[in-house]
Structure formats: C-alpha cells, structure tokens
CSV table of C-alpha atoms and ligand atoms in Angstrom, one decimal:
chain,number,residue,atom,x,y,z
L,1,UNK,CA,-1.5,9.0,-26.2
L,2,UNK,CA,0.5,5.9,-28.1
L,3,UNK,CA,0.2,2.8,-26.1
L,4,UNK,CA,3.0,1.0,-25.3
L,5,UNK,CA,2.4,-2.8,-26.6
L,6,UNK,CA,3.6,-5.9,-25.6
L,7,UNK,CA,7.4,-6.8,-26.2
L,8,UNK,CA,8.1,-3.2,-24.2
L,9,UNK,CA,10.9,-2.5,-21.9
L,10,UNK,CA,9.5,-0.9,-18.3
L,11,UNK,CA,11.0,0.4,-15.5
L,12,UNK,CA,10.1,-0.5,-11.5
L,13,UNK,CA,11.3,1.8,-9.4
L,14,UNK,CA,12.2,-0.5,-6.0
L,15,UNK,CA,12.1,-4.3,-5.9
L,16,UNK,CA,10.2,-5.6,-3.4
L,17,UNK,CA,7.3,-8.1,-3.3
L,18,UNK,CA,4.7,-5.6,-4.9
L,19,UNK,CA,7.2,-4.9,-7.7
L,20,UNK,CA,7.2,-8.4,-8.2
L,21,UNK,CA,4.0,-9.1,-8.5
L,22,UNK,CA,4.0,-6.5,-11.2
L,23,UNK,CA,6.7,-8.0,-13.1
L,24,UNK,CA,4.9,-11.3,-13.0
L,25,UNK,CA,2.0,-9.4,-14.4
L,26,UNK,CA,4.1,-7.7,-17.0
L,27,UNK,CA,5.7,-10.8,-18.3
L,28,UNK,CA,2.5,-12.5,-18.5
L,29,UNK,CA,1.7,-9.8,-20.6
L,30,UNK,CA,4.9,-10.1,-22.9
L,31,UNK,CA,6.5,-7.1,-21.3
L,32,UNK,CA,9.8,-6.8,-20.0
L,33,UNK,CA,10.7,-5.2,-17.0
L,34,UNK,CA,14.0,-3.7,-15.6
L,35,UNK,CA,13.9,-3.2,-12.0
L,36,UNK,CA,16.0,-0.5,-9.6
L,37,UNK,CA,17.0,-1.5,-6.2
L,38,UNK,CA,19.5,-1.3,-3.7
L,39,UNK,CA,19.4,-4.6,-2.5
L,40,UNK,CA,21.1,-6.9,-4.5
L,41,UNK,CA,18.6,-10.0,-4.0
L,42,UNK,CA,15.5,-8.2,-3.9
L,43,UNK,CA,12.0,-10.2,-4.9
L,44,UNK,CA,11.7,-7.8,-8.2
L,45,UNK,CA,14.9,-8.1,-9.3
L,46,UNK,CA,15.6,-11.3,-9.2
L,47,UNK,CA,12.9,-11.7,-11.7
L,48,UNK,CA,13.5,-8.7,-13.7
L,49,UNK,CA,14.4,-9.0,-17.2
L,50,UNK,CA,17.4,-6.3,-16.0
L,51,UNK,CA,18.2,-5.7,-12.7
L,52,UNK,CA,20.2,-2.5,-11.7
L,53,UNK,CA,21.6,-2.7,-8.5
L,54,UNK,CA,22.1,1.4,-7.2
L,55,UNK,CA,20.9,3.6,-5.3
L,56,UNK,CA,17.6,5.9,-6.4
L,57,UNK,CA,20.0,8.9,-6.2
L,58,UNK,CA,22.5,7.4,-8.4
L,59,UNK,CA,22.4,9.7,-12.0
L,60,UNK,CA,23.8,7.1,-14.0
L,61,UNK,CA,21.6,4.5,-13.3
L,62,UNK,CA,18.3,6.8,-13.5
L,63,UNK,CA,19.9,8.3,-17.2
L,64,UNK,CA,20.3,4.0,-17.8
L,65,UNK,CA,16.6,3.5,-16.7
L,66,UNK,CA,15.0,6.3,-18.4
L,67,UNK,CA,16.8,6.3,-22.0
L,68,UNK,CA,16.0,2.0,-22.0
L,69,UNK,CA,12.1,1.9,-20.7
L,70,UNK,CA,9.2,3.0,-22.7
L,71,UNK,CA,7.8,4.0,-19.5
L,72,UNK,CA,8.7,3.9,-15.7
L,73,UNK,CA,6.8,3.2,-12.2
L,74,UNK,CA,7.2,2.8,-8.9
L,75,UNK,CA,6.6,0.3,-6.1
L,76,UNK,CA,7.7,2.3,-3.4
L,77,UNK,CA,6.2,5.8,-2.2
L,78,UNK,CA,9.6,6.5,-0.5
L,79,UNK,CA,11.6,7.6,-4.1
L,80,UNK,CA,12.6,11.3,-4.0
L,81,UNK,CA,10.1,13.2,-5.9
L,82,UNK,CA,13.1,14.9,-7.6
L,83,UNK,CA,14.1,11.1,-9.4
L,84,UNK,CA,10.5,11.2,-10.5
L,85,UNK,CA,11.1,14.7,-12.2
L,86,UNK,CA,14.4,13.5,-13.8
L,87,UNK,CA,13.1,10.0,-15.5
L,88,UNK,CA,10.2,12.2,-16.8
L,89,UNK,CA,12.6,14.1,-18.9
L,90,UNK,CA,13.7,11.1,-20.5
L,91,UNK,CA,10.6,8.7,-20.2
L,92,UNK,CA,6.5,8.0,-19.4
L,93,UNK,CA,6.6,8.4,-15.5
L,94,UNK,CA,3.6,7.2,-13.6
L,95,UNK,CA,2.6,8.4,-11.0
L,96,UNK,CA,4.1,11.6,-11.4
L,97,UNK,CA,6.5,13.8,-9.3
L,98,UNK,CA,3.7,15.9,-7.4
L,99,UNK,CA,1.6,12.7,-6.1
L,100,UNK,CA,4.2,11.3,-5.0
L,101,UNK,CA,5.7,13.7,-2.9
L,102,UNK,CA,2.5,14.6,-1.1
L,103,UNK,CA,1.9,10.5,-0.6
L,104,UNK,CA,5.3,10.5,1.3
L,105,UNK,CA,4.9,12.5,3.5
L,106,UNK,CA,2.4,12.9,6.3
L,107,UNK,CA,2.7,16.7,6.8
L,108,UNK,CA,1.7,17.3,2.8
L,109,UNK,CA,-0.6,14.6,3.0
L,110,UNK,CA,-2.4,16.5,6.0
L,111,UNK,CA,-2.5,19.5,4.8
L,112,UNK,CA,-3.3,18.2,1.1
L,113,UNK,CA,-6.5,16.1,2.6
L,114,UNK,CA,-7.7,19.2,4.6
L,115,UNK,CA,-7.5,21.8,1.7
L,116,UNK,CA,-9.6,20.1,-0.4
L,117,UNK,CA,-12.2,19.4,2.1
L,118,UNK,CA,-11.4,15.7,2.9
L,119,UNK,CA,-12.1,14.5,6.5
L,120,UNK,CA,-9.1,13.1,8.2
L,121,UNK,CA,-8.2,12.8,12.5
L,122,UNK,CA,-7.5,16.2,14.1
L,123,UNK,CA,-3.6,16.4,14.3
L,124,UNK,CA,-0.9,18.7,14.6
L,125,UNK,CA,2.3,19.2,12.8
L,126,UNK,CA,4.8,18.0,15.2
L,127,UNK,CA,8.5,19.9,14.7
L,128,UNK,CA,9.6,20.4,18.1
L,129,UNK,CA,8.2,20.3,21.1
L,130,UNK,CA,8.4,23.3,23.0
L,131,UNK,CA,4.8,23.3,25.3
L,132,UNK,CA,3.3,26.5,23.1
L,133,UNK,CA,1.0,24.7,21.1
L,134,UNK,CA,-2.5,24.0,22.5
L,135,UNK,CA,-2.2,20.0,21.5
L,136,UNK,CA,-4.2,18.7,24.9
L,137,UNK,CA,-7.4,17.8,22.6
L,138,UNK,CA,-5.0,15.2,20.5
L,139,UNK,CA,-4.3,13.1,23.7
L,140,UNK,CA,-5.0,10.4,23.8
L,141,UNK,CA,-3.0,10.3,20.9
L,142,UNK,CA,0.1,8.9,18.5
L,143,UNK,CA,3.0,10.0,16.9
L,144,UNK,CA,3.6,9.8,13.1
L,145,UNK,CA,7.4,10.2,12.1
L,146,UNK,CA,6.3,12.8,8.8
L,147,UNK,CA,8.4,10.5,6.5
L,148,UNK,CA,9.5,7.0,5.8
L,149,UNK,CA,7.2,5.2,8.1
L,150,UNK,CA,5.4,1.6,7.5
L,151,UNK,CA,4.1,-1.3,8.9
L,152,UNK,CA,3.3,0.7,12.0
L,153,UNK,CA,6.7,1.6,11.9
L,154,UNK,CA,7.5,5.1,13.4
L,155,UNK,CA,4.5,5.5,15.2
L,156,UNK,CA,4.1,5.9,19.4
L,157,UNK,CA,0.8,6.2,21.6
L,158,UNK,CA,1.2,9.0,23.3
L,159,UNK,CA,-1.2,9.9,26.3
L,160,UNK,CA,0.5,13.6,27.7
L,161,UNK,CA,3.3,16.2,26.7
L,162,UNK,CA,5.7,14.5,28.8
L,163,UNK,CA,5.3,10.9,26.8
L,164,UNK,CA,4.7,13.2,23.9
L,165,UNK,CA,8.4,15.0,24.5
L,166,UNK,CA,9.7,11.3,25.0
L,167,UNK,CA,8.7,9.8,22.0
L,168,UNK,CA,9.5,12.6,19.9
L,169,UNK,CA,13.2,12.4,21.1
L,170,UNK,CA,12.9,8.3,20.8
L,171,UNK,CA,12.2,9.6,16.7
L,172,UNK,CA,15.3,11.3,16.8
L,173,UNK,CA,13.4,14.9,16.7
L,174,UNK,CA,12.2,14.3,13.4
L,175,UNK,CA,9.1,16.1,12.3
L,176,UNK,CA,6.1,14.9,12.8
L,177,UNK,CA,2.1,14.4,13.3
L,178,UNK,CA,0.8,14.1,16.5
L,179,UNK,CA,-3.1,12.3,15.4
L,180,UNK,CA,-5.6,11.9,17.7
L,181,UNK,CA,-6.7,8.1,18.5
L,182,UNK,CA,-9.9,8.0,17.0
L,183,UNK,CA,-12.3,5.0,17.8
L,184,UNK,CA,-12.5,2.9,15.1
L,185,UNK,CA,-15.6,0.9,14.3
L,186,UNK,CA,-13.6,-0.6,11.5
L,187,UNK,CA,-11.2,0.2,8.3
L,188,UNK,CA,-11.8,0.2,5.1
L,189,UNK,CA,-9.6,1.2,2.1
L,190,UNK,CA,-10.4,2.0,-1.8
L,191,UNK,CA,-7.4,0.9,-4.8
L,192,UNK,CA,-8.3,2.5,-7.8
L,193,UNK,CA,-6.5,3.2,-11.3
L,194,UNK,CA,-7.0,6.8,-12.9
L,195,UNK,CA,-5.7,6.4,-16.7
L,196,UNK,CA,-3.9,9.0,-19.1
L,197,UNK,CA,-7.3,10.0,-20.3
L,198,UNK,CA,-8.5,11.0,-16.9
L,199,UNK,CA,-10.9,7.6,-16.8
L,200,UNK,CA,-11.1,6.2,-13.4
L,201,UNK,CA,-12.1,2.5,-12.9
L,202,UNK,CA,-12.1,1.4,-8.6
L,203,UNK,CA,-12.2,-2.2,-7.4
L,204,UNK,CA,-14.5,-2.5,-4.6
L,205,UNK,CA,-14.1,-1.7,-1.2
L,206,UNK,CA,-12.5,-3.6,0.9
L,207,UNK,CA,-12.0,-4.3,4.8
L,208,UNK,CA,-9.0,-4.2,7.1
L,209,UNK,CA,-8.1,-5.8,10.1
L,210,UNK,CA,-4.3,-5.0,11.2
L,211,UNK,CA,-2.7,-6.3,14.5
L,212,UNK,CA,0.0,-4.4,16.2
L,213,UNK,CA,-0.1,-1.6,13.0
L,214,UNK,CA,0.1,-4.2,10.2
L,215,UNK,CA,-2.1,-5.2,7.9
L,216,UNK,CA,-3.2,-8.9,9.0
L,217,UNK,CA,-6.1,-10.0,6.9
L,218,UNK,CA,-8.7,-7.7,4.1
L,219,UNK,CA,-12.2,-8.8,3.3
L,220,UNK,CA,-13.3,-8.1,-0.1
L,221,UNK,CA,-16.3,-7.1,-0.1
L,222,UNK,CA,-16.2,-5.0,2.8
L,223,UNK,CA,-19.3,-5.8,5.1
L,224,UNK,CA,-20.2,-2.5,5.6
L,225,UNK,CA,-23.9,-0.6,3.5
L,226,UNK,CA,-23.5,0.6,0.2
L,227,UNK,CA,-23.9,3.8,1.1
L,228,UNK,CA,-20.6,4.1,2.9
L,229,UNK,CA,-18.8,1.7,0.3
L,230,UNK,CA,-20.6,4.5,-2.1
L,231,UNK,CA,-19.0,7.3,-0.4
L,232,UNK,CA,-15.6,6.1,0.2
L,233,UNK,CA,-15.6,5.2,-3.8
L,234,UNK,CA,-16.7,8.7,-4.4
L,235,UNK,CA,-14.0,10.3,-1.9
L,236,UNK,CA,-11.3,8.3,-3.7
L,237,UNK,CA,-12.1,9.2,-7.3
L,238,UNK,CA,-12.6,12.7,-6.5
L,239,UNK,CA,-9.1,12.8,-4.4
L,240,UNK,CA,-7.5,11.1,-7.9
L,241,UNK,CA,-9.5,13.5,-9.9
L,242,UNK,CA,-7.9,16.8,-7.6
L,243,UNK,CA,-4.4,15.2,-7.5
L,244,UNK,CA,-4.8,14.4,-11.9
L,245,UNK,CA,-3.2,11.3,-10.7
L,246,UNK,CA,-1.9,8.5,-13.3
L,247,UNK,CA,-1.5,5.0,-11.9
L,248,UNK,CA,-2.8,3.0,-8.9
L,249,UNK,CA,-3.4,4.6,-5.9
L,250,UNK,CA,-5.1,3.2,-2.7
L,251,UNK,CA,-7.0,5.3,0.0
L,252,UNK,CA,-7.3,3.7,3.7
L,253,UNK,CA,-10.4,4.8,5.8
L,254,UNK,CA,-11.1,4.6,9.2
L,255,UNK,CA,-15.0,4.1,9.9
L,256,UNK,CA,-16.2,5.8,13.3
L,257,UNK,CA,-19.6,5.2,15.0
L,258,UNK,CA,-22.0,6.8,13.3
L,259,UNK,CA,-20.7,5.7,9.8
L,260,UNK,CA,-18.7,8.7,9.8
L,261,UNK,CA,-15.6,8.1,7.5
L,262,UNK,CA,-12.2,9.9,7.9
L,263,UNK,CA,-9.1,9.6,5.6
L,264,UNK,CA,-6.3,8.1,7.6
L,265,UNK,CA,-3.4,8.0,4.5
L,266,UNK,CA,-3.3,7.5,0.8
L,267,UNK,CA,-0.5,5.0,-1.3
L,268,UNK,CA,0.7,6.2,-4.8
L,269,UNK,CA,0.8,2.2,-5.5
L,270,UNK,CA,-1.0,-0.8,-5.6
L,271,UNK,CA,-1.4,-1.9,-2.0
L,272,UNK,CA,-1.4,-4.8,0.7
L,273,UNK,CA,-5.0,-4.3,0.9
L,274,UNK,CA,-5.6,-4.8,-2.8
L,275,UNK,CA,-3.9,-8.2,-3.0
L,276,UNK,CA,-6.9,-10.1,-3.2
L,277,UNK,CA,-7.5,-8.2,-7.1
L,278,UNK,CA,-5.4,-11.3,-8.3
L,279,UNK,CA,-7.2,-13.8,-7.2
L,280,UNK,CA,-10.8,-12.0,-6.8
L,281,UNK,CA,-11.1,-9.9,-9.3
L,282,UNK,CA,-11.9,-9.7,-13.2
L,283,UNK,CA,-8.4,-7.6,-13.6
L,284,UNK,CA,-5.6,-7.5,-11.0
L,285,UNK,CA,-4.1,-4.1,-9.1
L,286,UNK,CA,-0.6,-4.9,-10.8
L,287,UNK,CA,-2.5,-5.3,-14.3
L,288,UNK,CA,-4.3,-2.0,-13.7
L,289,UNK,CA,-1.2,-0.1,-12.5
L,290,UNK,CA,0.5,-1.6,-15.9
L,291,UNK,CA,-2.7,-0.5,-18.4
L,292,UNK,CA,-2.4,3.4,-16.7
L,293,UNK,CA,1.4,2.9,-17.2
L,294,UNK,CA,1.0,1.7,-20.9
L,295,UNK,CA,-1.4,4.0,-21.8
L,296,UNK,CA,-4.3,0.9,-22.5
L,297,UNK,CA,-7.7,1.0,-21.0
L,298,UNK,CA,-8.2,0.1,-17.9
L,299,UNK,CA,-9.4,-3.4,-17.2
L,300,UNK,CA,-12.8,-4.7,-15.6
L,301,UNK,CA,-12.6,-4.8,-11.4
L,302,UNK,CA,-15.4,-6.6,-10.7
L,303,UNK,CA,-15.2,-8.9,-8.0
L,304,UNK,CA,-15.8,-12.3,-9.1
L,305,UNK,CA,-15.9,-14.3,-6.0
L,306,UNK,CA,-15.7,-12.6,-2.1
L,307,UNK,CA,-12.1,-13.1,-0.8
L,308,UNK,CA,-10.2,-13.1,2.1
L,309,UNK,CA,-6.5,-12.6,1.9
L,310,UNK,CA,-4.1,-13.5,4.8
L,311,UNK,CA,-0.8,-11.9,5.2
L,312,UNK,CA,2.3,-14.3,6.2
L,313,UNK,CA,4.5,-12.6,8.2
L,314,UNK,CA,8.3,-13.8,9.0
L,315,UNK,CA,6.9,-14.7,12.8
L,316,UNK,CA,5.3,-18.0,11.2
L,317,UNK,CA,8.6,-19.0,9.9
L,318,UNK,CA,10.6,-18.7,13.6
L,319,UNK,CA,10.6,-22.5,14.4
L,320,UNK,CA,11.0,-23.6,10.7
L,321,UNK,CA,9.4,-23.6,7.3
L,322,UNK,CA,5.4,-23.3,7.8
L,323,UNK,CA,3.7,-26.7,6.7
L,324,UNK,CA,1.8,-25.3,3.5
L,325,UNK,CA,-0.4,-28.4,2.8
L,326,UNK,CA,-3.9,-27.7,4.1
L,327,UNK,CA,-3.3,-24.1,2.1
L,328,UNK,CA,-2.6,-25.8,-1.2
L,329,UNK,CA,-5.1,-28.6,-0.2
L,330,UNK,CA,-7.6,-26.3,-0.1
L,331,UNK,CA,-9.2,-25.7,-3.9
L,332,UNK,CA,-10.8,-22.2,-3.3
L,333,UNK,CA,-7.0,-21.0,-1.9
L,334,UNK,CA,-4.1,-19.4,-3.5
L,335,UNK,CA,-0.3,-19.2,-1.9
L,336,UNK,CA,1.3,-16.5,-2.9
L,337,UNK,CA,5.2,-16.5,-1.6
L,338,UNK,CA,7.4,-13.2,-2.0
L,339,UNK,CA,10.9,-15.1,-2.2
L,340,UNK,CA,12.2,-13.3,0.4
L,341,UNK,CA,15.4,-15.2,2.2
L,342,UNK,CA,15.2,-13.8,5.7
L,343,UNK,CA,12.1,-14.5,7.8
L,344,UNK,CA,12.3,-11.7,10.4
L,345,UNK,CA,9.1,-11.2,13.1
L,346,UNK,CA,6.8,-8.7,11.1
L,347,UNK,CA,8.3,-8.9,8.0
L,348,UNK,CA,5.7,-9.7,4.9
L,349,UNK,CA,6.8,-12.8,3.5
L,350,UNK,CA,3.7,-13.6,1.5
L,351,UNK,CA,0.1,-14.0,1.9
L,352,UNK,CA,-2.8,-16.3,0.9
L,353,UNK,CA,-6.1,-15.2,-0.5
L,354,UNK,CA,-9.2,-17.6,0.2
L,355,UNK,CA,-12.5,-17.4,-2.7
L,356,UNK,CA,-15.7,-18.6,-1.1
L,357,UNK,CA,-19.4,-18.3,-2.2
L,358,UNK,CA,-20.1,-16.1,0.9
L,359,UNK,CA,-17.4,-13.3,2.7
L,360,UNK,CA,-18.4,-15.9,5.3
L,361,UNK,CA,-17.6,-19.0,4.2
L,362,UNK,CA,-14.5,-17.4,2.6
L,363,UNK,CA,-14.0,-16.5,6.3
L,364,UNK,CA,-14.5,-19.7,7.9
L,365,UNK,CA,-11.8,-21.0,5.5
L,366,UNK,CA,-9.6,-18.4,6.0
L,367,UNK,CA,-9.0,-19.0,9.6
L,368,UNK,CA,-9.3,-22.5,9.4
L,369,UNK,CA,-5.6,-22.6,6.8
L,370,UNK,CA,-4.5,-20.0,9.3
L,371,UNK,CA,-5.1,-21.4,12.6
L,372,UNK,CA,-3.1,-24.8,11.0
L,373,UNK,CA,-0.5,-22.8,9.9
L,374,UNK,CA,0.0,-21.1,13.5
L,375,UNK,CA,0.1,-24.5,15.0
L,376,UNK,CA,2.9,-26.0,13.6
X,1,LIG,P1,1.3,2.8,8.2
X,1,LIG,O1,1.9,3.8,7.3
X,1,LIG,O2,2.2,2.1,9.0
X,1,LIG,O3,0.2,2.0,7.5
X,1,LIG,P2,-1.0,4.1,9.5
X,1,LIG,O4,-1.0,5.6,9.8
X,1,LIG,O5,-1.9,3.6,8.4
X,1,LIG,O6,0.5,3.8,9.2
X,1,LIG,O7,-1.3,3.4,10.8
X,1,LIG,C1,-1.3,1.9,10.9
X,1,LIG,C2,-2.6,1.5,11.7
X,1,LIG,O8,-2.6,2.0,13.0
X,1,LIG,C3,-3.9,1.9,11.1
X,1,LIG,O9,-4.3,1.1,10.0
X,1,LIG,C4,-4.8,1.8,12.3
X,1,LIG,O10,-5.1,0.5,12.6
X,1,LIG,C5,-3.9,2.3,13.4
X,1,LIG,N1,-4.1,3.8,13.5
X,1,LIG,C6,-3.3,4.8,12.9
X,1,LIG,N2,-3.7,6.0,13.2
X,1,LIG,C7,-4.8,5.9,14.0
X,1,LIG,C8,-5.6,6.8,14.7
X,1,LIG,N3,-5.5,8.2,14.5
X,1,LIG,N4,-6.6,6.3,15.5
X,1,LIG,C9,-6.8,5.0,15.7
X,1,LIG,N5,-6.0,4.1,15.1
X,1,LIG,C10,-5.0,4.5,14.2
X,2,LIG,MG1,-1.6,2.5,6.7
C-alpha cells in the first residue's frame, strides 16, 4: 500500500477530546485534518483544519468527507457501521465496517468473544424479560444497555428478576446483557495498533482503577507478573489478528483471584486508558492510530518512564476553576485540558499524567497533585 505523507487531508469521524488529541498529533505531523461532528463547538473541531458540522447520517457531508481525505477514522465506536461502508467506497477507512459494528455493540461483542474462545463473565442476552430463561446464576448481577453505553452509563446492579424487570424497563426495554458481577482483583487493559500489513506493535499493559464506572486513574506499567501482562498481550493480538483489524484498538480485562483473566469489552479507538502513551511512551496511541491510518510503520511503544495518568472530571470544576499550579509546578507532570466549555459532574474534562522513576513514586506524586486539586 502507498503511504499517505505529510501535507494529507484526513478525516475524524466525531470531535471529541480523543479526536483532538489526534489532530494535535496529525498537525504535528504536517497533516491536516477535517473533523465530522454534530456539535458545533466540539474539542476536534474547533481545531480541525475543516470542520463539518452534520450529522453521521447526513449523505452529503459523508460524499464531502470521503471525496476530500486521503483517508478517514474514527474517534467514536458509536458511528453506524453502514457510514463506515459508504466512506470506504470513496476513501482509506480505518477501522473498517465489521470491527466496528461488533465493538458497538455488547450483544456481537459477546457472542464475537465467546466464538473464538475468549474468556469473558457469564451473561445473557437480555431482550425481554419474560421469567423463561434460567438467568438465577447471573445474580448478583448488572445490566448492560446492548448499545450506546459509556462512562458507566447504561448500566444497573441487579440482585433478582424483580430488580432485574425494573431496570430493564428504567432502559426503556432496550436489549440488553445481563453480566454476572464478577470479583475483581484488579483491571487491566491492552491498546495496541495492527497495520495494513497485518504487523501488530502493543504498548504495555496497563492498570485501571474506575470509581462509580469511570475510568479514574491507569498505571502504566501494570503491577501485575509478566506472565499475565504476557497473556493479556497475547489475547489482544490474537483478537486483532481474528477481527484483521486496521487501527488502534484497546482491550479492558478484569483480573480474578487466581490470575484468571476475563475479557470485559474491546474499543475500535485509542482509549482513556492509553492516555499516558503521550507522555510515557516512545510513540503516542494518537500517533499509532495515524501510522495504521497512513499506511507508515508503526512506531516504537516502549515505555520510557512508569506513569500515572489522572482523569479530571467536570465535579472538580463545581465551585470554580481548579487551581492548576502544584500540577504545572510539578516537572515530572503534564496537564492535558480537553477545551470543553461545560463542566458537568462526570464529564471528562482533561487529565494529567505523572513520570516517576518508580510506578511508586509516580504514584506518590500522583495523589499528591490530586489531593491539592480536590481541596480547593
Ligand atoms: P463502559 O462501557 O461504561 O466502560 P464497562 O462494561 O467497561 O462499561 O463497565 C465499567 C466498569 O464497571 C468496569 O470497568 C468495571 O469496573 C465495572 N464492571 C463492569 N462489568 C462488571 C462485572 N461483570 N463485574 C464486576 N465489575 C464490572
Ligand atoms: Mg469499559
């Protein structure tokens, strides 16, 4: 394949803050970038070389996007895989049509995992609930709307049929996973680029910590042996391998007692968990997702320093505009601020990634920025 140089036009599909921080990449690189959204001041677009403000179903806009960009991508696993198959009439497309629809969706994603041998939680496929199925073993358990969920969004504990039934009408009757709650000794997830030669290059693993179903802070390296970091590498290039995937795609693990690891979802798209790349790593995710894209080889993703990264949400903002200075006092830290207006309570805003010599001492810093930031 031809790669596309420098001085390029590419298209983002969506505009929010990982779009951005693909355009920064992409202009760094001396490529231009025009983004889609529906949101007229989203972070992408308001740095995109073009913005075109539409919807993803609008054909004139997709015709626009595919006959002007050498190549497109997305930010955003929620674009209908159909849009995918269109702009790869008329343009590169990575990730392709197929990934992407089993990504965005639970119920494909299940059944994708399970074919091909991959461990993930006992579930059920949820479409109405009617008392037939024999779902007891899932409780306790929780609800996965099948689509469109994020952030913890679209997800209820459930504990019996009848809180089952409830939550299931709170979703509006949507269809659904019922997952069992497993015990988790900790989560881990994989980013990793497959190119258009089939080459697969994976940064290294990294942990999670969420609170209340969002990501709150990922560890890189994850302190967990390298036999497990070995196997959930292995899991993830095999999965990309199966899927002949083009682009960046992350995997999320849950570890169990035991060491046992279990799939819990996959993202066709550089992730939250694979922020730290930026500052951490030899090659960003957003540099990665751009070499697949272009057709260039994939860049080094050695770790250079252990990181922590820190997600902002809009909660710190509520009384007034957080006091940044110990983060930018702070040599081994890096700010990174989306540019998003409104500051709602859960809302990503940003996020700060701290290098140390040690996962510990990156740590130790880590909290310290965080716990000053809290208390203003
Ligand atoms: P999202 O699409 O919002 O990221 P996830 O399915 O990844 O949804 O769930 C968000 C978080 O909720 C997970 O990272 C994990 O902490 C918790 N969680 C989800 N499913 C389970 C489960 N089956 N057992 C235990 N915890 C879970
Ligand atoms: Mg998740």
């Amino acid at each position: 394949m031809k790669p596309i140089l420098p001085g390029a036009m590419l298209g983002l599909l969506g505009g929010g803050q990982l779009g951005r921080m693909f355009t920064m990449t992409a202009h760094q690189m001396g490529y231009q970038v025009t983004v889609l959204d529906s949101d007229a001041d989203s972070p992408a677009g308001r740095i995109a070389d073009q913005f075109i403000c539409a919807d993803y179903a609008d054909q004139s806009a997709l015709q626009q996007i595919g006959e002007q960009c050498a190549a497109v991508t997305t930010e955003f696993e929620n674009i209908p895989a159909d849009v995918l198959s269109t702009l790869a009439s008329l343009s590169r497309v990575s990730p392709g049509a197929r990934s992407v629809a089993i990504a965005q969706n639970r119920i494909a994603e299940k059944h994708f995992l399970k074919t091909h041998g991959f461990p993930v939680a006992p579930f059920a496929v949820i479409e109405q609930v009617d008392g037939e199925d024999d779902i007891k073993h899932l409780f306790p358990g929780i609800l996965k709307v099948s689509q469109f969920g994020y952030d913890g969004k679209g997800q209820r504990p459930v504990n019996d049929e009848a809180e089952l039934q409830a939550a299931f009408i709170e979703m509006r009757s949507v269809p659904c996973i019922l997952e069992k709650k497993l015990p988790l000794k900790s989560e881990i997830s994989v980013v990793l680029a497959r190119g258009y030669d089939g080459a697969t290059v994976s940064f290294p693993v990294v942990e999670n910590q969420h609170v209340g179903g969002i990501l709150d802070i990922s560890i890189a390296p994850a302190r967990i042996s390298n036999r497990v970091a070995e196997q959930a590498s292995a899991a993830a290039k095999n999965l990309v391998q199966i899927l002949e995937y083009q682009g960046v795609l992350c995997v999320e693990f849950f570890v169990l007692e035991g060491d046992q690891l279990v799939i819990n979802e996959i993202a066709p798209r550089p992730h939250n968990s694979g922020h730290y790349t930026i500052d951490a790593c030899i090659t960003s995710q957003f540099e990665q997702q751009l070499r697949a894209l272009c057709g260039l080889p994939l860049g080094n993703a050695a770790l250079h320093h252990p990181a922590v990264m820190v997600n902002l949400l809009g909660d710190l903002w509520q009384k007034s505009e957080p006091d940044w200075t110990q983060v930018l006092e702070e040599p081994l830290a890096k700010l990174h601020l989306y540019g998003k207006k409104e500051a709602r309570p859960g809302r990503k805003m940003g996020h700060f990634s701290v290098l140390g010599a040690t996962v510990d001492e990156a740590l130790a810093s880590a909290n310290q920025i965080r716990q000053h930031l809290e208390s203003n």
